[in-house]
Amino acid sequence: QSVLTQPPSVSAAPGQKVTISCSGSSSNIGNNYVSWYQQLPGTAPKLLIYDNNERPSGIPDRFSGSRSGTSATLGIAGLQTGDEADYYCGTWDNILSVEVFGGGTKLTVL
Amino acid sequence: QVQLVESGGGLVKPGGSLRLSCAASGFTFSDYYMSWIRQAPGKGLEWVSYISVTGSTIYYADSVKGRFTISRDNAKNSLYLQMNSLRAEDTAVYYCATSAETGTRNDYWGQGTLVTVSS
């Protein structure tokens, strides 16, 4: 059971937009920055979004992030088949003193 | 460019030990906090441990506390994970990653090394 809760799967058609939610609590998302990672099949995770809504160099602006209260959301616009991957949210938990991840969401581009 | 290369994984019997290494290059290793994160086959990400730039601050997941030891050698640009009393549930791909001081993000990841605990 993950500390952060994500939907197991989402799907949408090419060109559409999808959002992935990440729910936590005041000890993690509510008081810390959230990051998002993309893991393409058979590869290591890659940082997609950090500090709730910042994109590392090289990440297209189709990817966006936001945080409200104890939840965070990843948005992916203009979906491409190459976006099919597992997506994870992550942050620090102040009570547990551990880094926590969501269980992951598998994105299918139909 | 930034490169993290893990090594030391393999097959080990329950109760055995293994030492993972992570060789860093392309950045100033001594400026970065570092973490080990694992992923069991077909499962999600699980954070394992985190170490500060000097090694003075260390955190562990409860699942490995008392069995695993994280360390670093800044002179050798290397991160380590000593794993003792291994269990079947420790079977996973182990990734090393650079970390923010706050523990809220991991910028760069290695390709991972597979640890299999089985008799």
PDB file of C-alpha atoms in Angstrom:
ATOM      1  CA  GLN A   1       0.000   0.000   0.000  1.00  0.00           C
ATOM      2  CA  SER A   2       1.637   3.241  -1.170  1.00  0.00           C
ATOM      3  CA  VAL A   3       1.583   6.403   0.936  1.00  0.00           C
ATOM      4  CA  LEU A   4       0.615   8.381  -2.172  1.00  0.00           C
ATOM      5  CA  THR A   5      -2.444   7.247  -4.138  1.00  0.00           C
ATOM      6  CA  GLN A   6      -2.554   7.209  -7.931  1.00  0.00           C
ATOM      7  CA  PRO A   7      -5.070   5.621 -10.303  1.00  0.00           C
ATOM      8  CA  PRO A   8      -3.665   2.332 -11.654  1.00  0.00           C
ATOM      9  CA  SER A   9      -4.339   3.261 -15.250  1.00  0.00           C
ATOM     10  CA  VAL A  10      -5.555   6.019 -17.557  1.00  0.00           C
ATOM     11  CA  SER A  11      -6.099   6.084 -21.279  1.00  0.00           C
ATOM     12  CA  ALA A  12      -6.826   8.584 -24.001  1.00  0.00           C
ATOM     13  CA  ALA A  13      -6.570   8.963 -27.759  1.00  0.00           C
ATOM     14  CA  PRO A  14      -3.598  10.499 -29.577  1.00  0.00           C
ATOM     15  CA  GLY A  15      -3.737  14.280 -29.548  1.00  0.00           C
ATOM     16  CA  GLN A  16      -5.971  14.399 -26.486  1.00  0.00           C
ATOM     17  CA  LYS A  17      -5.062  15.512 -22.972  1.00  0.00           C
ATOM     18  CA  VAL A  18      -4.936  13.320 -19.902  1.00  0.00           C
ATOM     19  CA  THR A  19      -4.471  14.051 -16.229  1.00  0.00           C
ATOM     20  CA  ILE A  20      -3.059  11.781 -13.531  1.00  0.00           C
ATOM     21  CA  SER A  21      -3.858  12.469  -9.898  1.00  0.00           C
ATOM     22  CA  CYS A  22      -1.710  11.867  -6.824  1.00  0.00           C
ATOM     23  CA  SER A  23      -3.307  12.068  -3.400  1.00  0.00           C
ATOM     24  CA  GLY A  24      -1.416  12.336  -0.136  1.00  0.00           C
ATOM     25  CA  SER A  25      -1.607  14.094   3.204  1.00  0.00           C
ATOM     26  CA  SER A  26      -0.363  17.128   5.092  1.00  0.00           C
ATOM     27  CA  SER A  27       2.833  15.301   6.069  1.00  0.00           C
ATOM     28  CA  ASN A  28       3.903  14.825   2.465  1.00  0.00           C
ATOM     29  CA  ILE A  29       2.237  16.585  -0.489  1.00  0.00           C
ATOM     30  CA  GLY A  30       0.623  19.200   1.742  1.00  0.00           C
ATOM     31  CA  ASN A  31       3.984  20.560   2.863  1.00  0.00           C
ATOM     32  CA  ASN A  32       6.580  19.450   0.334  1.00  0.00           C
ATOM     33  CA  TYR A  33       7.304  19.810  -3.339  1.00  0.00           C
ATOM     34  CA  VAL A  34       6.047  17.050  -5.612  1.00  0.00           C
ATOM     35  CA  SER A  35       7.940  15.414  -8.475  1.00  0.00           C
ATOM     36  CA  TRP A  36       6.715  13.280 -11.343  1.00  0.00           C
ATOM     37  CA  TYR A  37       8.649  10.553 -13.144  1.00  0.00           C
ATOM     38  CA  GLN A  38       8.130   8.806 -16.459  1.00  0.00           C
ATOM     39  CA  GLN A  39       9.242   5.204 -16.852  1.00  0.00           C
ATOM     40  CA  LEU A  40       9.159   3.913 -20.397  1.00  0.00           C
ATOM     41  CA  PRO A  41       9.035   0.107 -20.773  1.00  0.00           C
ATOM     42  CA  GLY A  42      12.326  -1.511 -19.816  1.00  0.00           C
ATOM     43  CA  THR A  43      14.056   1.725 -18.832  1.00  0.00           C
ATOM     44  CA  ALA A  44      14.944   3.640 -15.688  1.00  0.00           C
ATOM     45  CA  PRO A  45      12.604   6.368 -14.427  1.00  0.00           C
ATOM     46  CA  LYS A  46      13.188   9.892 -15.688  1.00  0.00           C
ATOM     47  CA  LEU A  47      12.358  13.142 -13.905  1.00  0.00           C
ATOM     48  CA  LEU A  48       9.472  14.849 -15.679  1.00  0.00           C
ATOM     49  CA  ILE A  49       8.295  17.523 -13.252  1.00  0.00           C
ATOM     50  CA  TYR A  50       9.868  18.850 -10.042  1.00  0.00           C
ATOM     51  CA  ASP A  51       8.872  21.431  -7.428  1.00  0.00           C
ATOM     52  CA  ASN A  52       5.193  20.816  -8.296  1.00  0.00           C
ATOM     53  CA  ASN A  53       5.256  22.457 -11.728  1.00  0.00           C
ATOM     54  CA  GLU A  54       8.819  22.919 -13.008  1.00  0.00           C
ATOM     55  CA  ARG A  55      10.134  21.072 -16.054  1.00  0.00           C
ATOM     56  CA  PRO A  56      13.785  19.976 -16.329  1.00  0.00           C
ATOM     57  CA  SER A  57      15.626  21.061 -19.428  1.00  0.00           C
ATOM     58  CA  GLY A  58      14.528  19.038 -22.431  1.00  0.00           C
ATOM     59  CA  ILE A  59      11.055  18.142 -21.162  1.00  0.00           C
ATOM     60  CA  PRO A  60       8.443  19.511 -23.589  1.00  0.00           C
ATOM     61  CA  ASP A  61       5.774  21.889 -22.344  1.00  0.00           C
ATOM     62  CA  ARG A  62       3.127  19.281 -23.178  1.00  0.00           C
ATOM     63  CA  PHE A  63       3.885  18.033 -19.667  1.00  0.00           C
ATOM     64  CA  SER A  64       2.613  20.126 -16.769  1.00  0.00           C
ATOM     65  CA  GLY A  65       2.190  19.756 -13.032  1.00  0.00           C
ATOM     66  CA  SER A  66       0.157  21.364 -10.301  1.00  0.00           C
ATOM     67  CA  ARG A  67      -0.492  20.972  -6.594  1.00  0.00           C
ATOM     68  CA  SER A  68      -3.512  21.908  -4.526  1.00  0.00           C
ATOM     69  CA  GLY A  69      -3.680  21.115  -0.848  1.00  0.00           C
ATOM     70  CA  THR A  70      -2.725  17.487  -0.345  1.00  0.00           C
ATOM     71  CA  SER A  71      -3.098  16.463  -3.997  1.00  0.00           C
ATOM     72  CA  ALA A  72      -1.019  16.887  -7.121  1.00  0.00           C
ATOM     73  CA  THR A  73      -1.817  16.447 -10.788  1.00  0.00           C
ATOM     74  CA  LEU A  74       0.245  15.644 -13.855  1.00  0.00           C
ATOM     75  CA  GLY A  75      -1.128  16.805 -17.180  1.00  0.00           C
ATOM     76  CA  ILE A  76      -0.040  15.533 -20.564  1.00  0.00           C
ATOM     77  CA  ALA A  77      -1.367  17.363 -23.607  1.00  0.00           C
ATOM     78  CA  GLY A  78      -1.147  16.417 -27.270  1.00  0.00           C
ATOM     79  CA  LEU A  79      -0.758  12.732 -26.432  1.00  0.00           C
ATOM     80  CA  GLN A  80       1.621  10.686 -28.538  1.00  0.00           C
ATOM     81  CA  THR A  81       2.051   6.926 -28.701  1.00  0.00           C
ATOM     82  CA  GLY A  82       5.553   7.463 -27.333  1.00  0.00           C
ATOM     83  CA  ASP A  83       4.019   8.760 -24.095  1.00  0.00           C
ATOM     84  CA  GLU A  84       2.848   5.254 -23.197  1.00  0.00           C
ATOM     85  CA  ALA A  85       4.635   4.608 -19.940  1.00  0.00           C
ATOM     86  CA  ASP A  86       4.246   4.307 -16.194  1.00  0.00           C
ATOM     87  CA  TYR A  87       4.074   7.586 -14.319  1.00  0.00           C
ATOM     88  CA  TYR A  88       4.957   8.032 -10.654  1.00  0.00           C
ATOM     89  CA  CYS A  89       4.543  10.917  -8.240  1.00  0.00           C
ATOM     90  CA  GLY A  90       6.971  11.350  -5.365  1.00  0.00           C
ATOM     91  CA  THR A  91       7.814  13.587  -2.447  1.00  0.00           C
ATOM     92  CA  TRP A  92       9.201  13.539   1.092  1.00  0.00           C
ATOM     93  CA  ASP A  93       7.138  12.597   4.123  1.00  0.00           C
ATOM     94  CA  ASN A  94       7.972  14.705   7.178  1.00  0.00           C
ATOM     95  CA  ILE A  95       6.523  12.282   9.729  1.00  0.00           C
ATOM     96  CA  LEU A  96       7.950   9.072   8.304  1.00  0.00           C
ATOM     97  CA  SER A  97      11.241  10.769   7.293  1.00  0.00           C
ATOM     98  CA  VAL A  98      11.266   8.829   4.044  1.00  0.00           C
ATOM     99  CA  GLU A  99      10.816   9.587   0.392  1.00  0.00           C
ATOM    100  CA  VAL A 100       7.449   8.299  -0.771  1.00  0.00           C
ATOM    101  CA  PHE A 101       6.120   7.368  -4.196  1.00  0.00           C
ATOM    102  CA  GLY A 102       2.711   6.723  -5.613  1.00  0.00           C
ATOM    103  CA  GLY A 103       1.914   3.239  -6.826  1.00  0.00           C
ATOM    104  CA  GLY A 104       2.262   4.330 -10.430  1.00  0.00           C
ATOM    105  CA  THR A 105      -0.192   4.947 -13.254  1.00  0.00           C
ATOM    106  CA  LYS A 106       0.012   3.152 -16.568  1.00  0.00           C
ATOM    107  CA  LEU A 107      -0.840   5.444 -19.472  1.00  0.00           C
ATOM    108  CA  THR A 108      -2.271   3.865 -22.592  1.00  0.00           C
ATOM    109  CA  VAL A 109      -2.578   5.959 -25.740  1.00  0.00           C
ATOM    110  CA  LEU A 110      -5.366   4.291 -27.691  1.00  0.00           C
TER     111      LEU A 110
ATOM    112  CA  GLN B   1      26.931  14.297 -19.415  1.00  0.00           C
ATOM    113  CA  VAL B   2      25.681  12.923 -16.108  1.00  0.00           C
ATOM    114  CA  GLN B   3      26.217   9.202 -15.821  1.00  0.00           C
ATOM    115  CA  LEU B   4      25.407   6.819 -12.984  1.00  0.00           C
ATOM    116  CA  VAL B   5      26.416   3.193 -13.386  1.00  0.00           C
ATOM    117  CA  GLU B   6      25.334   0.596 -10.842  1.00  0.00           C
ATOM    118  CA  SER B   7      27.086  -2.721 -10.358  1.00  0.00           C
ATOM    119  CA  GLY B   8      27.265  -5.576  -7.895  1.00  0.00           C
ATOM    120  CA  GLY B   9      23.859  -7.137  -8.396  1.00  0.00           C
ATOM    121  CA  GLY B  10      23.315 -10.843  -8.821  1.00  0.00           C
ATOM    122  CA  LEU B  11      21.816 -13.987  -7.355  1.00  0.00           C
ATOM    123  CA  VAL B  12      22.203 -14.505  -3.618  1.00  0.00           C
ATOM    124  CA  LYS B  13      20.672 -16.948  -1.138  1.00  0.00           C
ATOM    125  CA  PRO B  14      18.330 -15.780   1.627  1.00  0.00           C
ATOM    126  CA  GLY B  15      20.375 -14.549   4.571  1.00  0.00           C
ATOM    127  CA  GLY B  16      23.279 -13.661   2.321  1.00  0.00           C
ATOM    128  CA  SER B  17      24.995 -10.356   1.637  1.00  0.00           C
ATOM    129  CA  LEU B  18      25.708  -8.197  -1.377  1.00  0.00           C
ATOM    130  CA  ARG B  19      27.389  -4.846  -1.903  1.00  0.00           C
ATOM    131  CA  LEU B  20      26.108  -2.564  -4.635  1.00  0.00           C
ATOM    132  CA  SER B  21      28.203   0.220  -6.125  1.00  0.00           C
ATOM    133  CA  CYS B  22      27.264   3.262  -8.158  1.00  0.00           C
ATOM    134  CA  ALA B  23      29.963   5.048 -10.168  1.00  0.00           C
ATOM    135  CA  ALA B  24      29.197   8.682 -10.918  1.00  0.00           C
ATOM    136  CA  SER B  25      30.628  10.862 -13.667  1.00  0.00           C
ATOM    137  CA  GLY B  26      29.829  14.040 -15.574  1.00  0.00           C
ATOM    138  CA  PHE B  27      29.027  16.108 -12.488  1.00  0.00           C
ATOM    139  CA  THR B  28      30.525  17.103  -9.142  1.00  0.00           C
ATOM    140  CA  PHE B  29      29.527  14.062  -7.111  1.00  0.00           C
ATOM    141  CA  SER B  30      30.500  15.626  -3.794  1.00  0.00           C
ATOM    142  CA  ASP B  31      27.893  18.371  -4.300  1.00  0.00           C
ATOM    143  CA  TYR B  32      24.950  15.971  -4.547  1.00  0.00           C
ATOM    144  CA  TYR B  33      22.795  14.100  -2.081  1.00  0.00           C
ATOM    145  CA  MET B  34      22.237  10.551  -3.286  1.00  0.00           C
ATOM    146  CA  SER B  35      19.606   7.843  -2.931  1.00  0.00           C
ATOM    147  CA  TRP B  36      19.006   4.175  -3.611  1.00  0.00           C
ATOM    148  CA  ILE B  37      15.566   3.319  -4.972  1.00  0.00           C
ATOM    149  CA  ARG B  38      14.381  -0.167  -5.884  1.00  0.00           C
ATOM    150  CA  GLN B  39      11.691  -1.711  -8.028  1.00  0.00           C
ATOM    151  CA  ALA B  40      10.513  -5.279  -7.521  1.00  0.00           C
ATOM    152  CA  PRO B  41       9.594  -7.163 -10.703  1.00  0.00           C
ATOM    153  CA  GLY B  42       6.336  -5.785 -12.080  1.00  0.00           C
ATOM    154  CA  LYS B  43       5.927  -3.424  -9.118  1.00  0.00           C
ATOM    155  CA  GLY B  44       6.292   0.281  -8.406  1.00  0.00           C
ATOM    156  CA  LEU B  45       9.158   2.345  -7.064  1.00  0.00           C
ATOM    157  CA  GLU B  46      10.261   1.952  -3.448  1.00  0.00           C
ATOM    158  CA  TRP B  47      12.733   4.364  -1.890  1.00  0.00           C
ATOM    159  CA  VAL B  48      15.448   2.560   0.093  1.00  0.00           C
ATOM    160  CA  SER B  49      17.935   5.065   1.497  1.00  0.00           C
ATOM    161  CA  TYR B  50      19.349   8.586   1.239  1.00  0.00           C
ATOM    162  CA  ILE B  51      22.721  10.091   2.149  1.00  0.00           C
ATOM    163  CA  SER B  52      23.849  13.696   2.420  1.00  0.00           C
ATOM    164  CA  VAL B  53      26.891  15.114   0.648  1.00  0.00           C
ATOM    165  CA  THR B  54      29.198  14.457   3.618  1.00  0.00           C
ATOM    166  CA  GLY B  55      27.471  11.289   4.790  1.00  0.00           C
ATOM    167  CA  SER B  56      26.465  12.930   8.059  1.00  0.00           C
ATOM    168  CA  THR B  57      22.734  12.558   7.373  1.00  0.00           C
ATOM    169  CA  ILE B  58      21.319   9.176   6.410  1.00  0.00           C
ATOM    170  CA  TYR B  59      17.774   7.846   6.217  1.00  0.00           C
ATOM    171  CA  TYR B  60      16.479   4.331   5.599  1.00  0.00           C
ATOM    172  CA  ALA B  61      13.142   2.797   4.741  1.00  0.00           C
ATOM    173  CA  ASP B  62      11.776   0.727   7.623  1.00  0.00           C
ATOM    174  CA  SER B  63      11.877  -2.355   5.398  1.00  0.00           C
ATOM    175  CA  VAL B  64      15.694  -2.273   5.246  1.00  0.00           C
ATOM    176  CA  LYS B  65      16.657  -0.514   8.484  1.00  0.00           C
ATOM    177  CA  GLY B  66      19.231  -2.503  10.426  1.00  0.00           C
ATOM    178  CA  ARG B  67      20.087  -4.679   7.413  1.00  0.00           C
ATOM    179  CA  PHE B  68      21.269  -2.213   4.747  1.00  0.00           C
ATOM    180  CA  THR B  69      23.992   0.431   5.029  1.00  0.00           C
ATOM    181  CA  ILE B  70      24.431   3.312   2.611  1.00  0.00           C
ATOM    182  CA  SER B  71      27.806   5.010   2.235  1.00  0.00           C
ATOM    183  CA  ARG B  72      29.753   7.137  -0.208  1.00  0.00           C
ATOM    184  CA  ASP B  73      33.341   7.888  -1.165  1.00  0.00           C
ATOM    185  CA  ASN B  74      33.530  11.366  -2.670  1.00  0.00           C
ATOM    186  CA  ALA B  75      37.168  10.881  -3.632  1.00  0.00           C
ATOM    187  CA  LYS B  76      36.133   7.923  -5.785  1.00  0.00           C
ATOM    188  CA  ASN B  77      32.840   9.471  -6.991  1.00  0.00           C
ATOM    189  CA  SER B  78      31.060   6.397  -5.734  1.00  0.00           C
ATOM    190  CA  LEU B  79      27.953   5.448  -3.787  1.00  0.00           C
ATOM    191  CA  TYR B  80      27.491   2.108  -2.059  1.00  0.00           C
ATOM    192  CA  LEU B  81      24.779  -0.043  -0.540  1.00  0.00           C
ATOM    193  CA  GLN B  82      25.820  -2.886   1.748  1.00  0.00           C
ATOM    194  CA  MET B  83      22.948  -5.347   1.974  1.00  0.00           C
ATOM    195  CA  ASN B  84      22.967  -7.998   4.704  1.00  0.00           C
ATOM    196  CA  SER B  85      20.438 -10.592   5.844  1.00  0.00           C
ATOM    197  CA  LEU B  86      18.817 -10.519   2.441  1.00  0.00           C
ATOM    198  CA  ARG B  87      15.249 -11.756   2.029  1.00  0.00           C
ATOM    199  CA  ALA B  88      13.214 -12.857  -0.953  1.00  0.00           C
ATOM    200  CA  GLU B  89      11.281  -9.581  -0.772  1.00  0.00           C
ATOM    201  CA  ASP B  90      14.503  -7.651  -1.419  1.00  0.00           C
ATOM    202  CA  THR B  91      14.505  -8.999  -4.971  1.00  0.00           C
ATOM    203  CA  ALA B  92      14.391  -5.929  -7.208  1.00  0.00           C
ATOM    204  CA  VAL B  93      16.213  -3.698  -9.621  1.00  0.00           C
ATOM    205  CA  TYR B  94      18.205  -1.236  -7.537  1.00  0.00           C
ATOM    206  CA  TYR B  95      18.715   2.266  -8.918  1.00  0.00           C
ATOM    207  CA  CYS B  96      21.053   4.937  -7.620  1.00  0.00           C
ATOM    208  CA  ALA B  97      19.894   8.501  -8.169  1.00  0.00           C
ATOM    209  CA  THR B  98      20.915  12.056  -7.374  1.00  0.00           C
ATOM    210  CA  SER B  99      18.584  13.674  -4.867  1.00  0.00           C
ATOM    211  CA  ALA B 100      17.524  17.087  -3.755  1.00  0.00           C
ATOM    212  CA  GLU B 101      18.531  17.967  -0.198  1.00  0.00           C
ATOM    213  CA  THR B 102      14.822  18.083   0.630  1.00  0.00           C
ATOM    214  CA  GLY B 103      14.356  14.532  -0.597  1.00  0.00           C
ATOM    215  CA  THR B 104      11.571  15.669  -2.871  1.00  0.00           C
ATOM    216  CA  ARG B 105      13.121  14.828  -6.222  1.00  0.00           C
ATOM    217  CA  ASN B 106      15.633  12.601  -7.970  1.00  0.00           C
ATOM    218  CA  ASP B 107      17.118  14.302 -10.988  1.00  0.00           C
ATOM    219  CA  TYR B 108      19.323  11.629 -12.517  1.00  0.00           C
ATOM    220  CA  TRP B 109      19.023   7.848 -12.378  1.00  0.00           C
ATOM    221  CA  GLY B 110      21.314   4.985 -13.268  1.00  0.00           C
ATOM    222  CA  GLN B 111      20.204   2.068 -15.409  1.00  0.00           C
ATOM    223  CA  GLY B 112      19.802  -0.185 -12.375  1.00  0.00           C
ATOM    224  CA  THR B 113      21.264  -3.481 -11.208  1.00  0.00           C
ATOM    225  CA  LEU B 114      19.162  -6.577 -10.533  1.00  0.00           C
ATOM    226  CA  VAL B 115      19.355  -8.294  -7.166  1.00  0.00           C
ATOM    227  CA  THR B 116      17.700 -11.699  -6.916  1.00  0.00           C
ATOM    228  CA  VAL B 117      17.348 -13.374  -3.532  1.00  0.00           C
ATOM    229  CA  SER B 118      16.481 -17.016  -3.959  1.00  0.00           C
ATOM    230  CA  SER B 119      17.569 -20.434  -2.745  1.00  0.00           C
TER     231      SER B 119
END
